[in-house]
Short mmCIF file of C-alpha atoms and ligand atoms in Angstrom, two decimals:
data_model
loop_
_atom_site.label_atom_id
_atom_site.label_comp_id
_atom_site.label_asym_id
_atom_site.label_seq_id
_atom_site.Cartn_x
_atom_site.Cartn_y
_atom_site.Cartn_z
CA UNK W 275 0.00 0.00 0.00
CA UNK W 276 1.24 3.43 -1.01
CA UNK W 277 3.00 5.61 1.95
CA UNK W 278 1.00 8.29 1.65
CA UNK W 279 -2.34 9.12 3.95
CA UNK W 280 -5.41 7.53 2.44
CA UNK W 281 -8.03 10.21 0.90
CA UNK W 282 -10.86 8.58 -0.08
CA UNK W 283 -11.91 12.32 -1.84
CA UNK W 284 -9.17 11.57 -4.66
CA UNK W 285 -11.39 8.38 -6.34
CA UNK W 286 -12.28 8.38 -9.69
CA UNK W 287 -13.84 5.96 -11.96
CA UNK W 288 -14.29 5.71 -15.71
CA UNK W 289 -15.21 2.89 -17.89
CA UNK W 290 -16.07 2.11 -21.47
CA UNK W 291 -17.68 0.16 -23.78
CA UNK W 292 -16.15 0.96 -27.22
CA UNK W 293 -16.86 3.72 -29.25
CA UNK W 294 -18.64 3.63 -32.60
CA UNK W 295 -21.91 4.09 -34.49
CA UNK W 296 -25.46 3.54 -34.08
CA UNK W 297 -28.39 3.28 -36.26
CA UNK W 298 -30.41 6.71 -36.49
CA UNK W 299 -33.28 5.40 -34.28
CA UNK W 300 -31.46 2.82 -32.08
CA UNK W 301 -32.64 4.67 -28.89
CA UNK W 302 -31.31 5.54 -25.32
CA UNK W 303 -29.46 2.11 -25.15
CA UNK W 304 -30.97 1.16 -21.59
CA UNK W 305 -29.48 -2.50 -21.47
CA UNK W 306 -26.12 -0.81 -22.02
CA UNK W 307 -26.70 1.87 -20.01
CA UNK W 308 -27.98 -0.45 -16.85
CA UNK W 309 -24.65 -2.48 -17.20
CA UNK W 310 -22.35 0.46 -17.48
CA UNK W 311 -24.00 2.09 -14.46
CA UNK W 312 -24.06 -1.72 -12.42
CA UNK W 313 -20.45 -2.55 -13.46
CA UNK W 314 -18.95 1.61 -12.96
CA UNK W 315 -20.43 1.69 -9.22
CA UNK W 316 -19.00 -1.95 -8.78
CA UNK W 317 -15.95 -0.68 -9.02
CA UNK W 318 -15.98 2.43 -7.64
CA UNK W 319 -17.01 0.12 -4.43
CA UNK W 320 -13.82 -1.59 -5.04
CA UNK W 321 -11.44 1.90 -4.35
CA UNK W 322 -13.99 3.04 -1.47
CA UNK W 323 -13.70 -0.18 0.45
CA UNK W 324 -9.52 0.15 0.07
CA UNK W 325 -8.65 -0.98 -3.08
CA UNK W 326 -5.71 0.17 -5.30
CA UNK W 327 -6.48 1.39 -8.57
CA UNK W 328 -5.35 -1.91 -10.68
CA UNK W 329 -8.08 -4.27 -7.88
CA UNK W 330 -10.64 -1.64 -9.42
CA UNK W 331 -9.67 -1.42 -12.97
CA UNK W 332 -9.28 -5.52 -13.19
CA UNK W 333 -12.42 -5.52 -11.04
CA UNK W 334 -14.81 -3.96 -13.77
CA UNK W 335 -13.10 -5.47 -16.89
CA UNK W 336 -13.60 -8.62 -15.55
CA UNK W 337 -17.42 -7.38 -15.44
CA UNK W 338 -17.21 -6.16 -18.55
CA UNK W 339 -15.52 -9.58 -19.92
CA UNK W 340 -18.34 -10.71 -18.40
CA UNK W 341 -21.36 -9.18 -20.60
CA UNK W 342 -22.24 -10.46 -23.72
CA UNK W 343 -23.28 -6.93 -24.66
CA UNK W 344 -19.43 -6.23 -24.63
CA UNK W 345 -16.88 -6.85 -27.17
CA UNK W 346 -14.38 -8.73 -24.34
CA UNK W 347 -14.11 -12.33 -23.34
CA UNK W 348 -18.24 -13.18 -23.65
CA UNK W 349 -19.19 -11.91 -27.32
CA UNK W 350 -16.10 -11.02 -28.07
CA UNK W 351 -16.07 -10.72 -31.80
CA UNK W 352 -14.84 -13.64 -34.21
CA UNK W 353 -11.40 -13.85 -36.35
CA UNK W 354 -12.24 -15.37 -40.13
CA UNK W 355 -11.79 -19.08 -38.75
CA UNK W 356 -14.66 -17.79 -36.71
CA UNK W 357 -12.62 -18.25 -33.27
CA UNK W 358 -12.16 -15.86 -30.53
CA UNK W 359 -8.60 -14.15 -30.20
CA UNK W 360 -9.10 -11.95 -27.16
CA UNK W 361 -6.24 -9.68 -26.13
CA UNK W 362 -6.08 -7.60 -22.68
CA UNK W 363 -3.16 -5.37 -20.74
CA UNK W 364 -3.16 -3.86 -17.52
CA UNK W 365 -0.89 -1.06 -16.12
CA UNK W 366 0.38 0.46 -12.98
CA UNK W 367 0.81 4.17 -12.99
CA UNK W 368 3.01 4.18 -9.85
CA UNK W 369 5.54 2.10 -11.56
CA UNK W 370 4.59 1.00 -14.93
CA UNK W 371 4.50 -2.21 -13.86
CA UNK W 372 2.53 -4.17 -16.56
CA UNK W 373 1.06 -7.38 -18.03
CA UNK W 374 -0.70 -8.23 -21.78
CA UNK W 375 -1.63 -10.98 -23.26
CA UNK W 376 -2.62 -11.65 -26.98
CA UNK W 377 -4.99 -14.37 -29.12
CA UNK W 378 -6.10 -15.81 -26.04
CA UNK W 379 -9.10 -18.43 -26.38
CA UNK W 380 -8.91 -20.40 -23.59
CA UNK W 381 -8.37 -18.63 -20.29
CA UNK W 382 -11.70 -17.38 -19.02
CA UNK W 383 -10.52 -13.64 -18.25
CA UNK W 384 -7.91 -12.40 -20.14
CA UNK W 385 -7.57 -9.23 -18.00
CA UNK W 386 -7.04 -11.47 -14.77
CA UNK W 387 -4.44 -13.12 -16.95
CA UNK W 388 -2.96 -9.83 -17.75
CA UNK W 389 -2.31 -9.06 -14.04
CA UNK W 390 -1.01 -12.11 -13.19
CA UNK W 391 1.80 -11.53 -16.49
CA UNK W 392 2.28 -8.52 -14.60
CA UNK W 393 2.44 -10.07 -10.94
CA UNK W 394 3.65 -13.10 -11.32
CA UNK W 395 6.38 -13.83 -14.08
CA UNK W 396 9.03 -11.86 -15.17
CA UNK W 397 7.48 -10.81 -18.42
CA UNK W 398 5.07 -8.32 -19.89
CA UNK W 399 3.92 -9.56 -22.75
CA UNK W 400 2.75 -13.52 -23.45
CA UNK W 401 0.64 -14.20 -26.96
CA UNK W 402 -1.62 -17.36 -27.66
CA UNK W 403 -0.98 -20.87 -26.37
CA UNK W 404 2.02 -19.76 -24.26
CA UNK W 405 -0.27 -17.04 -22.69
CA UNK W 406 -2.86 -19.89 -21.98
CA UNK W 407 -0.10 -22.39 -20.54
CA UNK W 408 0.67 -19.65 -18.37
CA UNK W 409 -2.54 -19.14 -17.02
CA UNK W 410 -2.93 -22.81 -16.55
CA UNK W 411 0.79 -22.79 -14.57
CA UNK W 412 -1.02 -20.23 -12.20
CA UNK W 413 -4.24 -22.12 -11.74
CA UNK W 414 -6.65 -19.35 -13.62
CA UNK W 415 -9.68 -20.87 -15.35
CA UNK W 416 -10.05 -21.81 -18.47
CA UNK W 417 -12.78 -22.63 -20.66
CA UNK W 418 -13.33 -23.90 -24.61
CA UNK W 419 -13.03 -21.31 -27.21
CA UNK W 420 -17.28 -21.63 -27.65
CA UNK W 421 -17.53 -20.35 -24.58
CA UNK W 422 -16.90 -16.96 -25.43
CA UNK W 423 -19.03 -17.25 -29.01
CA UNK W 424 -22.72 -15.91 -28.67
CA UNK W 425 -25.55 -15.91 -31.49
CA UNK W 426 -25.03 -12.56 -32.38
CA UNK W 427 -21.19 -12.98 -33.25
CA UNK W 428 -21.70 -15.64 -35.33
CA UNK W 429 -24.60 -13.70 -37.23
CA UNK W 430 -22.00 -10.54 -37.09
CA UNK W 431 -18.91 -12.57 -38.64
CA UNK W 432 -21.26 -14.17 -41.66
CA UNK W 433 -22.20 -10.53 -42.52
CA UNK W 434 -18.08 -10.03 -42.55
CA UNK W 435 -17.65 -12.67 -44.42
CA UNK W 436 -20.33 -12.33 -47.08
CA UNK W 437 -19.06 -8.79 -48.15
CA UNK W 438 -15.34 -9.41 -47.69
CA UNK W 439 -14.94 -6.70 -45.26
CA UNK W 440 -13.31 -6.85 -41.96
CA UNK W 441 -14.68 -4.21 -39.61
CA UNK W 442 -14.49 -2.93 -36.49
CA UNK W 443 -17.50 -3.97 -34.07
CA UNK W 444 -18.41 -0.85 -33.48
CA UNK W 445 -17.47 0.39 -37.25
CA UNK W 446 -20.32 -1.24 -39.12
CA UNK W 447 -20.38 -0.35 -42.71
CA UNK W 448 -23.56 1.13 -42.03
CA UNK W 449 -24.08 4.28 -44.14
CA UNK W 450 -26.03 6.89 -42.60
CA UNK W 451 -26.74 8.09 -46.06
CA UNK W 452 -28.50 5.51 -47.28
CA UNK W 453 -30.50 4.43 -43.58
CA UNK W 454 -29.91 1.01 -43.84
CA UNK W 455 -29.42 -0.69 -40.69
CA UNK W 456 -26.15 -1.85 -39.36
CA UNK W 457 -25.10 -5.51 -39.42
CA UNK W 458 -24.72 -5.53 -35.63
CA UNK W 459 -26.28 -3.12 -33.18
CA UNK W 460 -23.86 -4.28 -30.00
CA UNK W 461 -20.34 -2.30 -29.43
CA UNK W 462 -17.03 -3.05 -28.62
CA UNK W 463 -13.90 -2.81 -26.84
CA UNK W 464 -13.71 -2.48 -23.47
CA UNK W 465 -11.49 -0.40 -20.74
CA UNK W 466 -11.34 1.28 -17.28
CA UNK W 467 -9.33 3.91 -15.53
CA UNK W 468 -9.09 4.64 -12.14
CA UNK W 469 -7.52 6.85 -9.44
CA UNK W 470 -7.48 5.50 -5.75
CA UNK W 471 -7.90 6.87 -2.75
CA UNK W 472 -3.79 7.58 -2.30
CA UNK W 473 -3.79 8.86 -5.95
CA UNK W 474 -2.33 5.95 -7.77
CA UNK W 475 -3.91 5.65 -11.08
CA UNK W 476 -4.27 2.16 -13.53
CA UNK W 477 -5.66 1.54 -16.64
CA UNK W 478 -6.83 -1.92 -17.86
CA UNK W 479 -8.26 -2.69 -21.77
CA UNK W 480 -9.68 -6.04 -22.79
CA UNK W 481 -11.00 -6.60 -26.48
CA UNK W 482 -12.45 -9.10 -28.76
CA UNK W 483 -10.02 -7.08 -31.92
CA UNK W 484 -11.76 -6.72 -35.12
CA UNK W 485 -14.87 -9.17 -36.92
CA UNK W 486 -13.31 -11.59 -39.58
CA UNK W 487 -9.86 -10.10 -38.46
CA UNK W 488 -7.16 -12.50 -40.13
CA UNK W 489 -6.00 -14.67 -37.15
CA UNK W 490 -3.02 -13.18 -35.50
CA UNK W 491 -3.88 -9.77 -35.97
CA UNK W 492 -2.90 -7.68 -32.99
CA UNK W 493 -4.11 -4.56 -32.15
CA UNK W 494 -3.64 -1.70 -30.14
CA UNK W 495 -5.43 -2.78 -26.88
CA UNK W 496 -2.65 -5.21 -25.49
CA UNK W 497 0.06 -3.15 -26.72
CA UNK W 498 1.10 -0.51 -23.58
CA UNK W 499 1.77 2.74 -24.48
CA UNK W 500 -0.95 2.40 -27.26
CA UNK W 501 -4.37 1.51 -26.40
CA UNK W 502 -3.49 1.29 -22.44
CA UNK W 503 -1.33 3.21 -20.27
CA UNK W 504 -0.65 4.49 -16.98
CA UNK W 505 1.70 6.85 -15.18
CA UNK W 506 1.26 8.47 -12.21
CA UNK W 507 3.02 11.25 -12.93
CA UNK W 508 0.30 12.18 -16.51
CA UNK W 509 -2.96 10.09 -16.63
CA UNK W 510 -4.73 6.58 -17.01
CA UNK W 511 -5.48 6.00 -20.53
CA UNK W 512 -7.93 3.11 -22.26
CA UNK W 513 -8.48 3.39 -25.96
CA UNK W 514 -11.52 2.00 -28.11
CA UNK W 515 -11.01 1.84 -31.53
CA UNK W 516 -9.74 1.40 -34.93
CA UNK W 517 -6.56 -0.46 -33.58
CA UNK W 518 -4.15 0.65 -35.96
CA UNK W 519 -4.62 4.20 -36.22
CA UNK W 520 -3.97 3.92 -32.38
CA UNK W 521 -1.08 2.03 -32.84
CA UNK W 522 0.42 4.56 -35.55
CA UNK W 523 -0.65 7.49 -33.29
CA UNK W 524 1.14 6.12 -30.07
CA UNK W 525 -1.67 6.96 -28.41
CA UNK W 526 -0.91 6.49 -24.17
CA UNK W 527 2.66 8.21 -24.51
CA UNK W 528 1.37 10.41 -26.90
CA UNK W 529 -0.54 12.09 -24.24
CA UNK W 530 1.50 11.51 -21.44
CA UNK W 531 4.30 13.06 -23.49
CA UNK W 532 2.23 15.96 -24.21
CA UNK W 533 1.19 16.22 -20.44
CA UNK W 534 4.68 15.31 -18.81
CA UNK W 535 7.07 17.12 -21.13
CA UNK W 536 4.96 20.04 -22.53
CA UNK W 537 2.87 20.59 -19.54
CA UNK W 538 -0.47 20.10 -21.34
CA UNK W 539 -3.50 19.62 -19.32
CA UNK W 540 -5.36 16.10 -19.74
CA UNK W 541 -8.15 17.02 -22.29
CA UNK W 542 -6.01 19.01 -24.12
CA UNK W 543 -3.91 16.06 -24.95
CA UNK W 544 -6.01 13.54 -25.52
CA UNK W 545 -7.62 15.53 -28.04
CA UNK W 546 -4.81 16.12 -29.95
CA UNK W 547 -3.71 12.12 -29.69
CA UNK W 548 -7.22 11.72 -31.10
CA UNK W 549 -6.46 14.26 -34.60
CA UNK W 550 -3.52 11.80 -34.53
CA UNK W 551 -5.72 8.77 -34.83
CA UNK W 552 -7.97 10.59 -37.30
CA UNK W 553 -4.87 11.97 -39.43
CA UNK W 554 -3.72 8.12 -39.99
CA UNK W 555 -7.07 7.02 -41.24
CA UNK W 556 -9.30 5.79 -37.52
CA UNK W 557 -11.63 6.66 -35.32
CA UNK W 558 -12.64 5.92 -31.71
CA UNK W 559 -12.24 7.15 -28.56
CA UNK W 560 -10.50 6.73 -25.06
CA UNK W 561 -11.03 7.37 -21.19
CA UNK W 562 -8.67 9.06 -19.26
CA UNK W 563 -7.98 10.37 -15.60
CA UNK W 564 -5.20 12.38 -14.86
CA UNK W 565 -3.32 12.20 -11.60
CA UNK W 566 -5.06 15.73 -10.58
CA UNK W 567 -8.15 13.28 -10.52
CA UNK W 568 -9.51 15.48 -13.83
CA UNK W 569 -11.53 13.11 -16.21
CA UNK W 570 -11.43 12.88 -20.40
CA UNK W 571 -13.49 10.92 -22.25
CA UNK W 572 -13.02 12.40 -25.77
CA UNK W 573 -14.42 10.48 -29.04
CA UNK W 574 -14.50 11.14 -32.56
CA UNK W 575 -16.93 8.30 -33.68
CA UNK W 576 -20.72 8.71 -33.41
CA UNK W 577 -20.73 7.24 -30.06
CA UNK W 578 -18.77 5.62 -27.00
CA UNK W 579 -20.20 4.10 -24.54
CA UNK W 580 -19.04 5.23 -21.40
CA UNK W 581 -19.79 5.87 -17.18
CA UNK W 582 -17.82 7.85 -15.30
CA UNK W 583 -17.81 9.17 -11.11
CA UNK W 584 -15.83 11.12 -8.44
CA UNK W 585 -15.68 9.71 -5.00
CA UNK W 586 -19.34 10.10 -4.23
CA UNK W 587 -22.58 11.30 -5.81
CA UNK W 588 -24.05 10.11 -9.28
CA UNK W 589 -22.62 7.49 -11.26
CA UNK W 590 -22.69 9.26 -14.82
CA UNK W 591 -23.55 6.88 -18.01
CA UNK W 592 -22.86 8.19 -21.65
CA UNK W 593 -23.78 6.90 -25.01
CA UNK W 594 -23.85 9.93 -27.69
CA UNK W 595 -22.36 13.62 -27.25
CA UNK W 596 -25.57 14.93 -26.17
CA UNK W 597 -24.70 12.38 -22.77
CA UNK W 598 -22.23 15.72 -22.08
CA UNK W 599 -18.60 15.19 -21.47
CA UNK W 600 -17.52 14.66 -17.69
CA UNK W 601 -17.68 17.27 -15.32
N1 LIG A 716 -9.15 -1.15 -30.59
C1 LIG A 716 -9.63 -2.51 -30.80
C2 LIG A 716 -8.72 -3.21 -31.77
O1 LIG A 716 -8.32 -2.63 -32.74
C3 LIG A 716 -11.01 -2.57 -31.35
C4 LIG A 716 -12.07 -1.78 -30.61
O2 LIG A 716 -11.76 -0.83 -29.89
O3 LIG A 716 -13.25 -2.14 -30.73
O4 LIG A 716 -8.48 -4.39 -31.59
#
């Protein structure tokens, strides 16, 4: 446990559930909404009862992993061979310390598998059958691959498959144009980032990657310093996204670079790491906290859904831009 006093005051919580587009029409999003708010206050609980940062960032992606509405571990999207490849990192802002794995199919939570690269082996990064011998080494659950496949995935990847495309689960080809509906109403990616009650912050991603993504694909969610980073001395960063814009953009130490070495404040730079994403050809969003306990939850797709809170008060859900940015 950190040195300094405890103040419970300094808690934050954001979390998301992957940025993208909806249907003109597709409504409020309750069922989203109701698990955002369920799985945001969950955690929140997590840093008010004495929990560090990375118990309440693992604590709500494992949630998240959790909900089928998600694109993470339950309905995570399919690769082409129509198998789940989920990837996941976690990160420490008072040290870096770190964990990621990559192409997992097999271990139940790949963010719990995440911390324990970071916790308990000397590496940071694991990928695929050596990241799921790993978790078997340390006794985490596993499961068969079908386990994570729902209906709608299936339904999602055929649509992939038919047209040739590979999308993004949130980036349906939908064309707002024309009105048609898009092949899959459910979004994607999902994150948290949180600031404790001693002012540590952590940041934890877990994803599903892209529908009918070639297998192997990596993107930027367990890379850190892309899609998820933390540092105490800038912010907690989880991205949502089209993966390799983020990768190209750098995206974490793009804005703690901006905050750390050019003094920018937190919305400010995550902004501008955003033009970055949209300059090499993406779109998406991220959640951030910076260690002043100021929140950012900038997108540049239609939508990202999103809940946010301070210490106490109202848990805050989001879906479009009208939702209002956090206070
Ligand atoms: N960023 C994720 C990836 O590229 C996708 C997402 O955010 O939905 O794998």
């Amino acid at each position: 446990m950190p040195a300094s006093q405890a103040e419970p005051s300094r808690i934050r919580i954001a979390i998301h559930g992957g940025a993208g587009d909806l249907a003109p029409g597709a409504g409020p999003q309750p069922l989203q909404r109701a698990a955002l708010l369920r799985i945001a206050s969950a955690a929140r609980q997590v840093l008010l009862d004495g929990g560090t940062a990375l118990d309440a960032v693992e604590a709500a992606v494992v949630l998240l992993e959790e909900c089928p509405l998600f694109n993470a571990g339950i309905g995570g999207v399919l690769n082409r061979d129509g198998l789940p490849e989920l990837d996941a990192a976690i990160q420490r802002g008072s040290d870096r310390g770190c964990g990621a794995v990559t192409g997992v199919m097999r271990t139940r939570s790949p963010i719990r598998l995440a911390r324990a690269v970071m916790e308990r082996s000397p590496h940071v990064l694991f990928s695929g059958p050596g990241a799921e011998q790993l978790g078997r080494e340390l006794g985490l659950p596993e499961v068969e691959p079908a386990y994570f496949v729902t209906h709608e995935r299936l339904v999602q990847l055929e649509a992939a498959r038919s047209k040739g495309i590979i999308t993004l689960d949130h980036d349906s080809d939908f064309d707002r144009a024309q009105k048609s509906a898009p092949p899959d109403p459910a979004f994607g990616t999902v994150g948290a980032v949180a600031r404790d009650a001693w002012g540590g912050l952590a940041a934890a991603t877990s994803t599903g990657g892209l529908t009918n993504k070639h297998p192997g694909r990596i993107g930027d969610t367990p890379l850190v310093g892309m899609g998820t980073f933390a540092d105490d001395r800038s912010a907690a960063i989880s991205c949502t996204g089209t993966g390799e814009s983020f990768i190209k953009a750098c995206f974490g130490h793009e804005v703690h670079a901006r905050m750390a070495y050019e003094g920018w404040e937190l919305s400010r730079a995550c902004q501008h790491a955003l033009d970055e994403v949209l300059h090499y050809g993406g779109r998406g969003g991220c959640i951030a906290i910076d260690h002043e306990g100021r929140i950012s939850l900038p997108f540049n797709s239609y939508v990202m859904f999103r809940a946010w809170g301070h210490a106490d008060g109202e848990i805050h859900t989001g879906v479009g831009p009208e939702d209002g940015p956090a206070p």
